[in-house]
XYZ file of C-alpha atoms in Angstrom:
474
model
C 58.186 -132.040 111.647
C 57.359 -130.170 108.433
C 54.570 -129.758 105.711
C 54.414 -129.401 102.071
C 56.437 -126.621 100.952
C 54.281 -125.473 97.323
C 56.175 -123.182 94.503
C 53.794 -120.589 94.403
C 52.519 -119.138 91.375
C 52.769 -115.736 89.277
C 50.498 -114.202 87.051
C 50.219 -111.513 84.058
C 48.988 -108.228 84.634
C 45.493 -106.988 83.690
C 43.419 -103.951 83.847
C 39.714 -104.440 84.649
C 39.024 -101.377 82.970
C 39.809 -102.437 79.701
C 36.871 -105.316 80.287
C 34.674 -104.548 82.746
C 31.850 -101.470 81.662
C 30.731 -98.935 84.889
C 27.408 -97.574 82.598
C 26.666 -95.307 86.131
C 30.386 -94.148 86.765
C 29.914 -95.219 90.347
C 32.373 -97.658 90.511
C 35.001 -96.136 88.611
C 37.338 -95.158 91.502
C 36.061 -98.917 92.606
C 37.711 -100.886 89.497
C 41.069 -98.626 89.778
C 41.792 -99.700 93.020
C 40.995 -103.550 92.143
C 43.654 -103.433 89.388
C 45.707 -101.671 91.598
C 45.542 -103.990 94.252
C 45.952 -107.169 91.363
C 49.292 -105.550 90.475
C 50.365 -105.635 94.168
C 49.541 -108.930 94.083
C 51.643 -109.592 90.991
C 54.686 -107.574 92.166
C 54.383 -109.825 95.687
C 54.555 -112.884 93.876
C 57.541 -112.042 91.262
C 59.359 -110.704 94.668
C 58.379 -113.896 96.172
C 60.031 -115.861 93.201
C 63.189 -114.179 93.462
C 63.857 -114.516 96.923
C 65.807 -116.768 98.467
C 63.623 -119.622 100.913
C 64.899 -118.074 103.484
C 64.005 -114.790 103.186
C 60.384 -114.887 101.420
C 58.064 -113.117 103.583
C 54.665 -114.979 103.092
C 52.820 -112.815 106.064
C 53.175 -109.835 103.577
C 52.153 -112.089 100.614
C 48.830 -113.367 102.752
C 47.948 -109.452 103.669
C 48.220 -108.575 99.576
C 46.009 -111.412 99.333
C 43.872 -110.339 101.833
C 43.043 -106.805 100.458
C 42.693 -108.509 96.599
C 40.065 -111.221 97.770
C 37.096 -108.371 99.085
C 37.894 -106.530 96.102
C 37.734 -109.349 93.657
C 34.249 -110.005 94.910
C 33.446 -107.359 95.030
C 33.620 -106.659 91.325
C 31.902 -109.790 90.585
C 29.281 -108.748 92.461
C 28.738 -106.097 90.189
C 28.914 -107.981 87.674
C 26.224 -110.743 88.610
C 23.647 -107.828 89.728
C 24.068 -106.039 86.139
C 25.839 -102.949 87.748
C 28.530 -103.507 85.538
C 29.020 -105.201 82.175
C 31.857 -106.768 80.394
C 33.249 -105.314 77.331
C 34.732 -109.000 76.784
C 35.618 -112.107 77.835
C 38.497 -111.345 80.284
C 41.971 -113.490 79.714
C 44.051 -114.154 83.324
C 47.768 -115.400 82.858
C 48.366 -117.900 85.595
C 51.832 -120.001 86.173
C 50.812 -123.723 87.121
C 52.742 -125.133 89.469
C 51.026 -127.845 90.831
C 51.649 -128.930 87.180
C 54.338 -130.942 85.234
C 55.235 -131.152 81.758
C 57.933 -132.738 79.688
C 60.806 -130.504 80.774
C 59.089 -130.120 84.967
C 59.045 -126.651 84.867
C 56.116 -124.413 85.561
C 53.781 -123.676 82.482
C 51.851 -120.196 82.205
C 48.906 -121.158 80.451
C 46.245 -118.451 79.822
C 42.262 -119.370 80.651
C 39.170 -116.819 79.877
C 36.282 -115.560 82.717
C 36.448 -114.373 86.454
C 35.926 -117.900 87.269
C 39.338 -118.191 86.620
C 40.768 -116.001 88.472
C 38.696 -116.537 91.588
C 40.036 -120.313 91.837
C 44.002 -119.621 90.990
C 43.756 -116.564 93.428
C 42.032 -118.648 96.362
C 45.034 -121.339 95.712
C 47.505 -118.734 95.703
C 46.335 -117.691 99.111
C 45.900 -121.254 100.539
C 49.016 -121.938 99.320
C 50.459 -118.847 101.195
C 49.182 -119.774 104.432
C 50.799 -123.495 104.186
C 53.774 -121.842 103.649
C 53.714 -119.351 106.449
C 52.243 -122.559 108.868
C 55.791 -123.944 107.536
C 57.785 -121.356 108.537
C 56.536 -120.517 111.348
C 57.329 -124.101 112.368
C 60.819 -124.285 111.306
C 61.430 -120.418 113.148
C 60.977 -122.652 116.321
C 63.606 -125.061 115.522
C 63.758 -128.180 117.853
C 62.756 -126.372 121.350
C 61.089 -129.169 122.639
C 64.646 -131.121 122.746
C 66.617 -128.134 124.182
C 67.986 -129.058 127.487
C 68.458 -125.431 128.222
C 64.580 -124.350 127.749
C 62.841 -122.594 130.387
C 58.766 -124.447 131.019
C 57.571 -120.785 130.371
C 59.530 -120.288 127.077
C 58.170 -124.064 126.230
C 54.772 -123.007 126.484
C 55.060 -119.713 124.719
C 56.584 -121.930 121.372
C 53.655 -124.566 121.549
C 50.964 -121.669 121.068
C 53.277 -120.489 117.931
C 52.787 -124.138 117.331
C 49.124 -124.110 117.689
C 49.239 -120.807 115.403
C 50.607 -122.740 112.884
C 48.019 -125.625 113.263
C 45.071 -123.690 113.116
C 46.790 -121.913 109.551
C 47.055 -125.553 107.703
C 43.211 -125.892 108.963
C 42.186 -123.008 107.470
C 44.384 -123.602 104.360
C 42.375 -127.179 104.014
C 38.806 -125.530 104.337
C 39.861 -122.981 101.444
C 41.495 -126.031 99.264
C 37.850 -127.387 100.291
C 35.659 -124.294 99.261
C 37.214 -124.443 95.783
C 37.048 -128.131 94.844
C 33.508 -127.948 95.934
C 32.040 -124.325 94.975
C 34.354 -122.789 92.838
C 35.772 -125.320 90.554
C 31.600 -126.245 90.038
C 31.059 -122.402 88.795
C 34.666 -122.593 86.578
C 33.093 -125.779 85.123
C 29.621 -124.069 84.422
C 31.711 -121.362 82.571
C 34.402 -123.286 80.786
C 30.961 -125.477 79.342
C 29.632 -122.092 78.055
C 33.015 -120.608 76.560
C 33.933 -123.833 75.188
C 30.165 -123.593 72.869
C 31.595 -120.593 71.665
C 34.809 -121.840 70.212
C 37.348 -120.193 72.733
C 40.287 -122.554 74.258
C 39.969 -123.303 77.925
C 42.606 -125.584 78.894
C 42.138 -127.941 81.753
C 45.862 -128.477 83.840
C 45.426 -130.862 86.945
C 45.333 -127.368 89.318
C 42.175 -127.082 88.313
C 41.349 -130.812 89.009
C 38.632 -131.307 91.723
C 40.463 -134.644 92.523
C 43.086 -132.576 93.226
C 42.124 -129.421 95.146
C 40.484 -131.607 97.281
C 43.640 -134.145 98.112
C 45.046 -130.684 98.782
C 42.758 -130.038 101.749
C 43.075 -133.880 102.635
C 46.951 -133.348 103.218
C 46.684 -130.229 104.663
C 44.557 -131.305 107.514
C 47.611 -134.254 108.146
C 49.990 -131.788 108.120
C 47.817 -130.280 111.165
C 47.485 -133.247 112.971
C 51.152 -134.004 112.608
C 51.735 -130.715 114.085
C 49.072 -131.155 116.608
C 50.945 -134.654 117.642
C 54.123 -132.808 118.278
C 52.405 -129.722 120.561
C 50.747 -132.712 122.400
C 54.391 -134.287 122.855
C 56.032 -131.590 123.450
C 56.819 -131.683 127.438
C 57.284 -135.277 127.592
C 59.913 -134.585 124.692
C 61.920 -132.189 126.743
C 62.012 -134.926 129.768
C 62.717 -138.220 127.648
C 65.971 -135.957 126.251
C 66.610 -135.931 129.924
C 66.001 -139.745 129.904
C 65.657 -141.338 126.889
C 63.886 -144.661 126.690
C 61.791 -146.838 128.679
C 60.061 -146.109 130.966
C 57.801 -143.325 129.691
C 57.537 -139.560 132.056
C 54.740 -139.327 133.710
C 53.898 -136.670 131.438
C 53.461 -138.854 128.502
C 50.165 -138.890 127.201
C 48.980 -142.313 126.110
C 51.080 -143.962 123.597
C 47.731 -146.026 122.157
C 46.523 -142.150 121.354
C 49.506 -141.635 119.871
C 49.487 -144.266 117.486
C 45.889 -143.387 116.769
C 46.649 -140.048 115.815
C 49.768 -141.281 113.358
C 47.281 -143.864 111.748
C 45.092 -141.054 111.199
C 47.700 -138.914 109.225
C 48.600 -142.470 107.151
C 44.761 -142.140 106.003
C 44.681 -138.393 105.331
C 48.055 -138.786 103.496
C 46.719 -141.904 101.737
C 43.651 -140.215 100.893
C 45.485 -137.109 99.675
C 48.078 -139.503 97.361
C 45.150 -141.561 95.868
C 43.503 -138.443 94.719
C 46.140 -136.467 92.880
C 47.077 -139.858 91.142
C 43.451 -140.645 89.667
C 42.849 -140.590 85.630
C 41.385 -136.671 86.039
C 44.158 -135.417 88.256
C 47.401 -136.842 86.977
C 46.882 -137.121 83.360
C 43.223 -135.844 82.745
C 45.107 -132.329 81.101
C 47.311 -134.308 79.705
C 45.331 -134.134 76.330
C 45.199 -130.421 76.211
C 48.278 -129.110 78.382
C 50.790 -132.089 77.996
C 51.174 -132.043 82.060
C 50.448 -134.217 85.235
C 50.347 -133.895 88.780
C 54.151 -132.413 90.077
C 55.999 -135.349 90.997
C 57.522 -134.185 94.224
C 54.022 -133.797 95.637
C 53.674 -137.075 94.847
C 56.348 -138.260 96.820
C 55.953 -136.162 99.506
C 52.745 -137.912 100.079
C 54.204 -141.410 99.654
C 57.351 -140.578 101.964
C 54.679 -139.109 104.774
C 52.838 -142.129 104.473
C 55.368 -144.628 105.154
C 56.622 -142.227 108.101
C 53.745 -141.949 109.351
C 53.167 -145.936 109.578
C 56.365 -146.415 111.057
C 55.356 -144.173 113.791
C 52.076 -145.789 114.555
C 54.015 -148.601 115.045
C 56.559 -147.237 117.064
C 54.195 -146.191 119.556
C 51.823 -149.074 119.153
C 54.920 -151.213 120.945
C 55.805 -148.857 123.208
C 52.035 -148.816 124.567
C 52.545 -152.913 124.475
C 55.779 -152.340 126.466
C 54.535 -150.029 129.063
C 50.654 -151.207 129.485
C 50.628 -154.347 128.085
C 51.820 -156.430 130.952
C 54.683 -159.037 130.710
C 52.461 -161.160 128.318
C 52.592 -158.360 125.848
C 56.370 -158.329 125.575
C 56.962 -160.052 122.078
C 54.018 -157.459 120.778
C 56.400 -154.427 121.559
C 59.354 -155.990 120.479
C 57.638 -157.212 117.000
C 55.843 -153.536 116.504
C 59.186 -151.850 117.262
C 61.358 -154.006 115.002
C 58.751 -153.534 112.294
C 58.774 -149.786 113.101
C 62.679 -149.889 112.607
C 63.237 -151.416 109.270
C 60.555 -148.965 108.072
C 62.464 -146.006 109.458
C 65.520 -147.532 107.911
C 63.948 -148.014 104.449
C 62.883 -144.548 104.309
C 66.134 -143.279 105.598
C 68.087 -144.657 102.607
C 65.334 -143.221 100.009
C 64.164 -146.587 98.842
C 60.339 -145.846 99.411
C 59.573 -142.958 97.316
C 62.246 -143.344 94.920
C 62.584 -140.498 92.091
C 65.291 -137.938 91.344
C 65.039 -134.595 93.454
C 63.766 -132.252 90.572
C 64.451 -128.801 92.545
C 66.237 -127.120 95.561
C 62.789 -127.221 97.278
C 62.102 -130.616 97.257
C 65.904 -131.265 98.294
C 65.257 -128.971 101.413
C 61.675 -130.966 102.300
C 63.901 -134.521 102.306
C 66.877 -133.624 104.312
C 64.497 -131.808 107.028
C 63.018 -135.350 106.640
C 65.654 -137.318 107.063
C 66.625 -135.150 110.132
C 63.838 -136.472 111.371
C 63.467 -139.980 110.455
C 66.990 -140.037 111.686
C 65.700 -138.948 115.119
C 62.824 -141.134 115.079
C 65.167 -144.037 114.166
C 67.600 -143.612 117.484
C 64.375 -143.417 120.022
C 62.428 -146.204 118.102
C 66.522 -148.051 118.521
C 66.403 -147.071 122.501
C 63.255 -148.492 122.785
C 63.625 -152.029 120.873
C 66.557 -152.459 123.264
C 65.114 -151.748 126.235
C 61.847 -153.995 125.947
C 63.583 -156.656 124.165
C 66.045 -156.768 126.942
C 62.650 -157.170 129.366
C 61.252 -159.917 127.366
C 64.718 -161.342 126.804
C 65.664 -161.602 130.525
C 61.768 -161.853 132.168
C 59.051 -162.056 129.671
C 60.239 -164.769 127.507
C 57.294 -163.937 124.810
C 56.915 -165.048 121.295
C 57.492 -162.107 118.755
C 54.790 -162.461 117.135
C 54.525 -162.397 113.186
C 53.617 -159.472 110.970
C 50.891 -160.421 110.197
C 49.717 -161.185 113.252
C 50.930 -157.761 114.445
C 48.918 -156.075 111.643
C 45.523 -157.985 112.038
C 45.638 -155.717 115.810
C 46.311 -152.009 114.166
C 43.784 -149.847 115.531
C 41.733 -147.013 113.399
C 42.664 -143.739 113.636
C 41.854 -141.362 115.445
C 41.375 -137.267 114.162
C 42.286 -134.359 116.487
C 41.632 -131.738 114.120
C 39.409 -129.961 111.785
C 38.645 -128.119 108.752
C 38.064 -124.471 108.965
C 35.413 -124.227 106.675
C 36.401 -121.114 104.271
C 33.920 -118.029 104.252
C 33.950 -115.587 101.547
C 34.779 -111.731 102.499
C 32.691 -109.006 102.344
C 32.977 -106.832 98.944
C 34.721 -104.451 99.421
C 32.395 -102.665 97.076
C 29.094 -102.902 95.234
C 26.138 -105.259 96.245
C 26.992 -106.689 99.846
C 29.207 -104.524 101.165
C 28.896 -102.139 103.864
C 28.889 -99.137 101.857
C 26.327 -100.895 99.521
C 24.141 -101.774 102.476
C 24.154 -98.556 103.847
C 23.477 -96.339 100.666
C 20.190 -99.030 100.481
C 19.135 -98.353 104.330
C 19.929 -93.982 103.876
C 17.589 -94.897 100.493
C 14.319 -97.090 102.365
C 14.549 -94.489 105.617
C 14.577 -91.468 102.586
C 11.240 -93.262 100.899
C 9.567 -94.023 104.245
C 9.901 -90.093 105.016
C 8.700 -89.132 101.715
C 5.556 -91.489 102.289
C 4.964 -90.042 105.583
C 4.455 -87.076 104.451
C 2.397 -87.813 102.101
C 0.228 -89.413 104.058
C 0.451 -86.355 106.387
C -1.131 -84.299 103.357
C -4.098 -86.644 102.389
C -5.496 -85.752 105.697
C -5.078 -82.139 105.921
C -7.856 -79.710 103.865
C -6.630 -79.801 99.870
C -9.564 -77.356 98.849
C -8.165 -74.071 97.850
C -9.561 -71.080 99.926
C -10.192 -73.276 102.573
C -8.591 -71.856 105.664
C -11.271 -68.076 104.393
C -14.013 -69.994 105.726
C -13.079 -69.477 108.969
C -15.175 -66.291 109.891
C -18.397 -65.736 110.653
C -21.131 -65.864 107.147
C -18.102 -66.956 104.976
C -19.636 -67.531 101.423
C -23.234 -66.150 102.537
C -23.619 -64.307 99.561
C -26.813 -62.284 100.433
């Protein structure tokens, strides 16, 4: 069990000195240290490039991230509040590649304002943590088959599990915060550069359809984690025991199913977004690209394994709770479940020529899988069909039939909704807030004293009068 495995971008180098304006010089040191820390982030993701999968270290790529974002804000902060000024309309060099053109390669395309850069930055990073979620997962290997593993050892791999769960949920709330804040601010600018004659390309990475299909398949990839933490000790028994009947430590196979249908609907949601008229060939006018085709048929292949699975577990709920009258229902949702799994073994569902080592590595772990999925879903059939063959004597009932009782799915995660840092500097930070306090406590003194004055004698020679037949003149 894997997610989507995303190229990740690179970008051009830029010094916000050359366009932003500090009239005050207070946030000289400020601006430095933001171009400094964009350069680290450029370095990162040319290292990143040139490393083998393997050995690409996306922890150190989220930190870089991490010290950017604050900083980012933190000049657009300034910015807004009229603390700083631009000398121009800034240009950010960004690499698409959730984009594909003619030759499906990468384009670097080059788009004016901050607005810009906020949105490709924020995808960089989401697209950072789904691909530390997806290494994290595949550092674990299969543990949940190993005979050898202790319950202890087990346990201590399903919280890395849960780890990488709750990083796909977060990545899905960011994917979130863009198509619905960000990408509305990038359109308010790209409407007022456009008026003033300046090109401002439009590839599908900055599609809201898209962005937001993004977070729709990120949250599947969580619940398909999720599913496999859930199964994870009645794994390590049924390698013990394959087959019917089920441990006692198998949750229900009805919630199973559930939670499979539910990924089919995320995934389906996902797929029918990044293929609308704005996401797959709405830059097609101005950037001659679409919509990568591998995430295209990642989505279709999780789909269809997904679905198989639902049924797989929708017969094996018929076989174990269903009673002998339910026989032919687990023998007709596991043979359905098996020519599925078969179909998508030989590559017949999503179809297309591998474009890159990446996508080659995301269908063999796949077929790994599905090849796994296909022997238990195999054990099964054979074990309830023998049952209905030999004392159930049911009617398999026809697909249609079968289909007309498919449950609705059922979500066991959520979205981590995405909340913007604290600037680093300028309006909103801490420093900022705590200049502002030092400055009201400073004016409340001042007016205490004062007020401290207007009640204490102001006429000069006053404090003379104090002895006897002052100003008696006689």
């Amino acid at each position: 069990m894997t997610s989507y495995l995303y190229e990740l971008p690179t970008t051009g180098a830029i010094s916000f000195s050359d366009v932003c304006v500090d009239p005050t010089a207070t946030y000289i040191t400020d601006i430095a240290d933001t171009t400094e820390a964009r350069a680290n982030l450029r370095v990162a993701l040319k290292e990143n490039k040139r490393t083998d999968q393997n050995e690409k270290d996306y922890l150190r790529l989220v930190k870089v991230l991490d010290d950017y974002i604050p900083r980012l804000y933190g000049l657009l902060g300034c910015i807004d509040s009229a603390e700083m000024s631009l000398k121009a309309e800034p240009i950010f060099s960004w690499r698409t590649t959730l984009s594909s053109n003619l030759f499906h390669n990468s384009p670097r395309i080059s788009i004016p304002t901050f607005a810009t850069e906020v949105v490709f930055t924020l995808l960089t990073y989401a697209f950072s943590i789904s691909n530390l979620a997806r290494a994290v997962v595949h550092s674990l290997g299969r543990y949940e088959t190993e005979r050898g593993i202790s319950d202890t050892e087990r346990k201590a791999k399903d919280e890395r599990l849960t780890f990488a769960v709750t990083l796909l949920c977060k990545a899905a709330g960011i994917y979130e915060h863009i198509g619905k804040q960000c990408l509305a601010d990038w359109e308010k600018e790209r409407d007022r550069v456009v008026s003033l004659g300046i090109s401002y390309p439009r590839p599908p990475d900055l599609s809201r359809e898209v962005v937001i299909g993004l977070s729709k398949m990120a949250l599947a990839d969580a619940q398909n984690l999720a599913i496999r933490k859930l199964l994870s000790k009645a794994a390590f028994e049924s390698t013990i025991t394959p087959g019917p009947p089920l441990p006692k430590s198998h949750p229900s196979p009805a919630l199973v199913a559930k939670l499979h249908l539910e990924c089919v609907s995320l995934y389906s949601s996902a797929r029918s977004l990044v293929k609308t008229p704005g996401a797959s060939s709405g830059g097609s006018d101005e950037t001659g690209e679409e919509v990568a085709p591998e995430l295209r048929r990642y989505l279709a292949d999780e789909i269809a394994l997904h679905g198989a699975l639902a049924r797989k577990w929708l017969g094996v709920d018929a076989g174990e709770h269903g009673g002998s009258n339910k026989g032919g229902v687990a023998v007709g949702f596991l043979a359905w479940a098996k020519k599925e799994l078969e179909e998508l073994r030989s590559g017949h569902l999503s179809g297309g020529v591998m474009d890159n080592d990446r996508e080659k590595e995301m269908r063999e772990r796949r077929k790994a899988r599905v090849q796994e999925e296909l022997e238990s879903t195999n054990t099964f059939l054979v074990g309830y069909k023998r049952m209905n063959d030999t004392m159930s004597f049911q009617p398999v009932p026809p697909q249609a039939e079968l289909q007309a009782v498919i449950p609705a799915g059922l979500l066991a995660v959520a979205v981590k909704p995405y909340t913007k840092p604290v600037p680093a500097f300028g309006p909103g930070s801490v420093e900022y807030t705590r200049r502002q306090a030092e400055d009201l406590e400073l004016l409340s003194s001042e007016g205490a004293i004062d007020t401290a004055s207007s009640h204490s004698p102001s006429t000069p020679g006053a404090s003379a009068k104090s002895y006897a037949g002052a100003e008696a003149y006689y």
